[in-house]
């Protein structure tokens, strides 16, 4: 008899731009198997070094609108952030979760609200140690001009106010500590009885 594969969990990760979320995520994913990153669609231009299909699916506004309006799939959530459109493919997330993989969505606070209304995600907010440090990180990354940096910093204060709606709050001050905190959250969430496949088999009841 084939054992039913338990659906993977959905993890929403939000942070003001430049906070270090991508850096953090790459480190956590490198040594936690069973975790996949949901590659979003965006109308923003690729940064140097970004790869289509790996960091994002880079699309035109027309292509974005086509996917958004497609029925019955389309986007699980989408939003305009800093003047660009971003969206999560519903089909892709469902396919990966059905295969038992835990899917991480790196999305803004507007998208997080939509996912919270539609599904039962684990939600994590990553905060910078301060807004000054956030500005330093954005500048040190060297991928945006001053106008774009100012836009992202202005959005950061608004986004930080939405942190109260998240279950977990991690301050990315020391990178290694933040990596360990995120790892602990994910491992802890996997151990919840309703998700814990191995534990359920041991105590003798099936997932339902
Ligand atoms: P995000 O994905 O949140 O926009 P990035 O991961 O691109 O942010 O990080 C922005 C910049 O900050 C990068 O130059 C990165 O190396 C740096 N950075 C990330 N985390 C830390 C940290 N804990 N301390 C200092 N610098 C950091
Ligand atoms: P960046 O342009 O720096 O890669 O991302 C800018 C912001 O857009 C970040 O807050 C990031 O989390 C958010 N973002 C990336 N992909 C998505 C998505 O699919 N949906 C939503 N709502 N936001 C996204």
Coordinates of C-alpha atoms and ligand atoms in Angstrom, one line a residue:
X1 CA 0.0 0.0 0.0
X2 CA 1.3 3.4 -0.9
X3 CA 1.5 5.8 2.1
X4 CA -0.3 9.1 1.6
X5 CA 2.3 12.0 1.3
X6 CA 1.5 14.7 3.8
X7 CA 1.2 18.1 2.2
X8 CA 4.2 20.4 2.8
X9 CA 3.7 23.5 4.8
X10 CA 3.6 27.0 3.4
X11 CA 6.0 29.5 5.0
X12 CA 5.6 33.3 4.4
X13 CA 8.7 35.3 5.0
X14 CA 8.5 39.1 4.8
X15 CA 11.1 41.8 5.5
X16 CA 11.8 45.4 4.4
X17 CA 14.0 45.4 1.3
X18 CA 17.7 45.2 2.0
X19 CA 17.2 43.6 5.4
X20 CA 19.1 40.5 4.4
X21 CA 16.2 38.1 3.8
X22 CA 17.8 36.6 0.6
X23 CA 21.1 36.1 2.3
X24 CA 19.4 34.4 5.3
X25 CA 17.2 32.2 3.2
X26 CA 20.1 30.9 1.0
X27 CA 22.0 29.9 4.1
X28 CA 19.0 28.2 5.8
X29 CA 18.0 26.3 2.6
X30 CA 21.6 25.1 2.1
X31 CA 21.3 22.7 5.1
X32 CA 17.6 22.0 5.6
X33 CA 16.3 19.4 3.2
X34 CA 12.7 19.3 2.0
X35 CA 12.5 23.1 1.7
X36 CA 11.9 24.9 -1.6
X37 CA 11.8 28.5 -2.6
X38 CA 8.8 29.7 -4.6
X39 CA 10.2 31.6 -7.6
X40 CA 7.9 34.7 -8.1
X41 CA 7.0 36.5 -11.3
X42 CA 8.0 40.2 -11.4
X43 CA 7.9 43.1 -13.8
X44 CA 11.1 44.5 -12.2
X45 CA 14.3 44.5 -14.3
X46 CA 16.8 41.8 -13.3
X47 CA 19.8 43.0 -11.1
X48 CA 23.3 42.1 -12.1
X49 CA 23.8 38.4 -11.4
X50 CA 20.1 37.5 -11.1
X51 CA 18.9 34.6 -13.2
X52 CA 15.6 34.2 -14.9
X53 CA 13.7 31.2 -13.5
X54 CA 16.0 31.0 -10.4
X55 CA 15.7 34.4 -8.7
X56 CA 12.5 35.4 -10.4
X57 CA 10.6 34.9 -13.6
X58 CA 11.1 38.3 -15.2
X59 CA 8.0 39.2 -17.3
X60 CA 6.5 42.2 -19.0
X61 CA 3.4 43.9 -17.5
X62 CA 1.3 42.3 -20.3
X63 CA 2.6 38.8 -19.4
X64 CA 2.0 39.5 -15.7
X65 CA -1.6 40.5 -16.4
X66 CA -2.2 37.4 -18.6
X67 CA -1.1 35.1 -15.8
X68 CA -3.0 37.0 -13.2
X69 CA -6.3 36.8 -15.2
X70 CA -5.9 33.2 -16.2
X71 CA -8.5 30.9 -14.7
X72 CA -8.6 28.7 -12.7
X73 CA -4.9 29.0 -11.8
X74 CA -3.3 32.5 -11.9
X75 CA -1.5 33.8 -8.8
X76 CA -2.0 32.7 -5.2
X77 CA -1.3 36.3 -4.4
X78 CA 0.1 39.4 -6.1
X79 CA 0.9 43.0 -5.2
X80 CA 2.5 46.2 -6.5
X81 CA 5.7 46.8 -4.5
X82 CA 7.9 49.9 -5.0
X83 CA 6.3 50.5 -8.5
X84 CA 6.8 46.9 -9.8
X85 CA 4.3 44.0 -9.9
X86 CA 5.2 40.7 -8.1
X87 CA 3.1 37.5 -7.9
X88 CA 3.3 33.9 -6.7
X89 CA 2.2 31.1 -9.1
X90 CA -0.6 29.2 -7.5
X91 CA 0.0 26.1 -9.6
X92 CA 3.7 25.8 -8.7
X93 CA 3.1 26.2 -5.0
X94 CA 0.3 23.5 -5.0
X95 CA 2.5 21.1 -7.1
X96 CA 5.4 21.4 -4.6
X97 CA 3.3 21.1 -1.5
X98 CA 1.5 18.1 -2.9
X99 CA 4.9 16.4 -3.3
X100 CA 5.5 16.9 0.4
X101 CA 7.9 19.9 0.1
X102 CA 7.7 22.9 2.4
X103 CA 7.4 26.0 0.3
X104 CA 8.9 29.3 1.3
X105 CA 7.3 32.5 -0.1
X106 CA 9.5 35.6 0.0
X107 CA 6.7 38.1 -0.3
X108 CA 5.8 41.6 0.9
X109 CA 3.2 42.4 3.6
X110 CA 0.3 42.9 1.2
X111 CA 0.9 39.5 -0.4
X112 CA 1.3 38.0 3.1
X113 CA -2.2 39.3 4.1
X114 CA -3.7 37.6 0.9
X115 CA -2.0 34.3 1.7
X116 CA -3.2 34.4 5.3
X117 CA -6.7 34.9 4.1
X118 CA -6.5 32.0 1.6
X119 CA -4.4 29.4 3.4
X120 CA -2.8 28.5 6.8
X121 CA 0.8 29.7 6.4
X122 CA 3.6 29.9 9.0
X123 CA 4.5 33.6 9.0
X124 CA 7.9 35.1 9.8
X125 CA 8.9 38.7 9.8
X126 CA 12.6 39.6 9.5
X127 CA 13.5 43.0 10.8
X128 CA 16.7 45.0 10.5
X129 CA 18.5 46.1 13.7
X130 CA 17.6 49.7 12.8
X131 CA 16.5 51.8 9.8
X132 CA 20.0 53.4 9.6
X133 CA 21.5 49.9 9.3
X134 CA 18.9 49.0 6.7
X135 CA 20.1 52.1 4.6
X136 CA 23.7 51.0 5.0
X137 CA 22.9 47.5 3.8
X138 CA 20.9 48.7 0.8
X139 CA 23.8 51.0 -0.2
X140 CA 26.4 48.3 0.4
X141 CA 24.6 45.9 -1.9
X142 CA 25.1 48.5 -4.7
X143 CA 22.3 47.2 -6.9
X144 CA 20.0 50.3 -6.6
X145 CA 20.3 54.0 -7.4
X146 CA 19.7 56.6 -4.6
X147 CA 16.1 57.3 -5.8
X148 CA 15.2 53.6 -5.6
X149 CA 16.9 53.3 -2.2
X150 CA 14.9 56.3 -0.9
X151 CA 11.7 54.6 -2.1
X152 CA 12.6 51.3 -0.4
X153 CA 13.5 53.0 2.9
X154 CA 10.3 55.0 2.9
X155 CA 8.4 51.7 2.5
X156 CA 10.4 50.0 5.3
X157 CA 8.7 52.0 8.1
X158 CA 5.2 51.1 6.8
X159 CA 6.2 47.4 6.4
X160 CA 7.6 47.3 9.9
X161 CA 4.2 48.3 11.3
X162 CA 2.8 45.1 9.7
X163 CA 5.2 42.9 11.8
X164 CA 2.5 42.6 14.5
X165 CA 0.5 40.4 12.1
X166 CA 3.3 37.7 11.9
X167 CA 3.7 34.8 14.2
X168 CA 7.5 35.0 14.4
X169 CA 9.8 38.0 14.5
X170 CA 13.5 37.6 13.8
X171 CA 16.0 40.5 14.0
X172 CA 18.7 40.1 11.4
X173 CA 21.6 41.7 13.4
X174 CA 24.2 38.9 13.6
X175 CA 23.6 36.8 10.5
X176 CA 24.6 33.4 12.0
X177 CA 22.2 34.0 14.9
X178 CA 19.4 34.9 12.5
X179 CA 20.1 31.8 10.4
X180 CA 19.9 29.6 13.5
X181 CA 16.6 31.3 14.6
X182 CA 14.9 30.7 11.3
X183 CA 16.1 27.1 11.2
X184 CA 14.7 26.6 14.7
X185 CA 11.3 28.0 13.6
X186 CA 11.1 25.7 10.6
X187 CA 12.1 22.7 12.5
X188 CA 9.7 23.5 15.3
X189 CA 6.8 24.0 12.9
X190 CA 7.6 20.6 11.3
X191 CA 7.4 18.9 14.7
X192 CA 3.8 20.1 15.2
X193 CA 1.7 17.0 15.8
X194 CA -0.6 17.6 12.9
X195 CA 2.4 17.8 10.5
X196 CA 4.7 15.3 12.0
X197 CA 4.5 12.2 9.7
X198 CA 7.1 10.1 11.5
X199 CA 5.7 10.9 14.9
X200 CA 2.2 10.0 13.8
X201 CA 3.3 6.7 12.6
X202 CA 5.0 5.9 15.9
X203 CA 2.0 6.8 18.0
X204 CA -0.2 5.0 15.6
X205 CA -2.5 7.4 13.7
X206 CA -2.5 8.4 10.1
X207 CA -2.6 11.9 8.7
X208 CA -6.0 13.0 7.6
Ligands
LIG1 P1 17.0 41.4 0.9 O1 16.9 40.1 0.2 O2 16.3 41.5 2.2 O3 16.6 42.6 0.1 P2 19.9 41.0 0.9 O4 20.0 39.6 1.3 O5 20.2 41.3 -0.6 O6 18.5 41.7 1.3 O7 21.0 41.8 1.8 C1 21.2 43.2 1.6 C2 22.7 43.5 1.9 O8 22.9 43.3 3.4 C3 23.7 42.5 1.2 O9 24.8 43.3 0.8 C4 24.0 41.5 2.3 O10 25.3 40.9 2.2 C5 24.0 42.3 3.6 N1 23.6 41.6 4.8 C6 22.6 40.6 5.0 N2 22.5 40.2 6.3 C7 23.4 40.9 7.0 C8 23.8 41.0 8.4 N3 23.2 40.2 9.3 N4 24.8 41.8 8.7 C9 25.3 42.7 7.8 N5 25.0 42.7 6.5 C10 24.1 41.8 6.1
LIG2 P1 13.1 42.8 -4.6 O1 12.7 43.7 -5.8 O2 14.0 43.5 -3.7 O3 13.5 41.4 -5.0 O4 11.7 42.6 -3.8 C1 11.0 43.7 -3.4 C2 9.9 43.2 -2.5 O5 8.9 42.4 -3.2 C3 10.3 42.3 -1.3 O6 9.6 42.8 -0.1 C4 9.9 41.0 -1.7 O7 9.5 40.2 -0.5 C5 8.6 41.3 -2.4 N1 8.2 40.2 -3.3 C6 9.0 39.3 -4.0 N2 8.2 38.4 -4.7 C7 6.9 38.7 -4.3 C8 5.7 38.1 -4.7 O8 5.6 37.1 -5.4 N3 4.6 38.6 -4.2 C9 4.6 39.7 -3.3 N4 3.5 40.2 -2.8 N5 5.8 40.3 -3.0 C10 6.9 39.8 -3.5

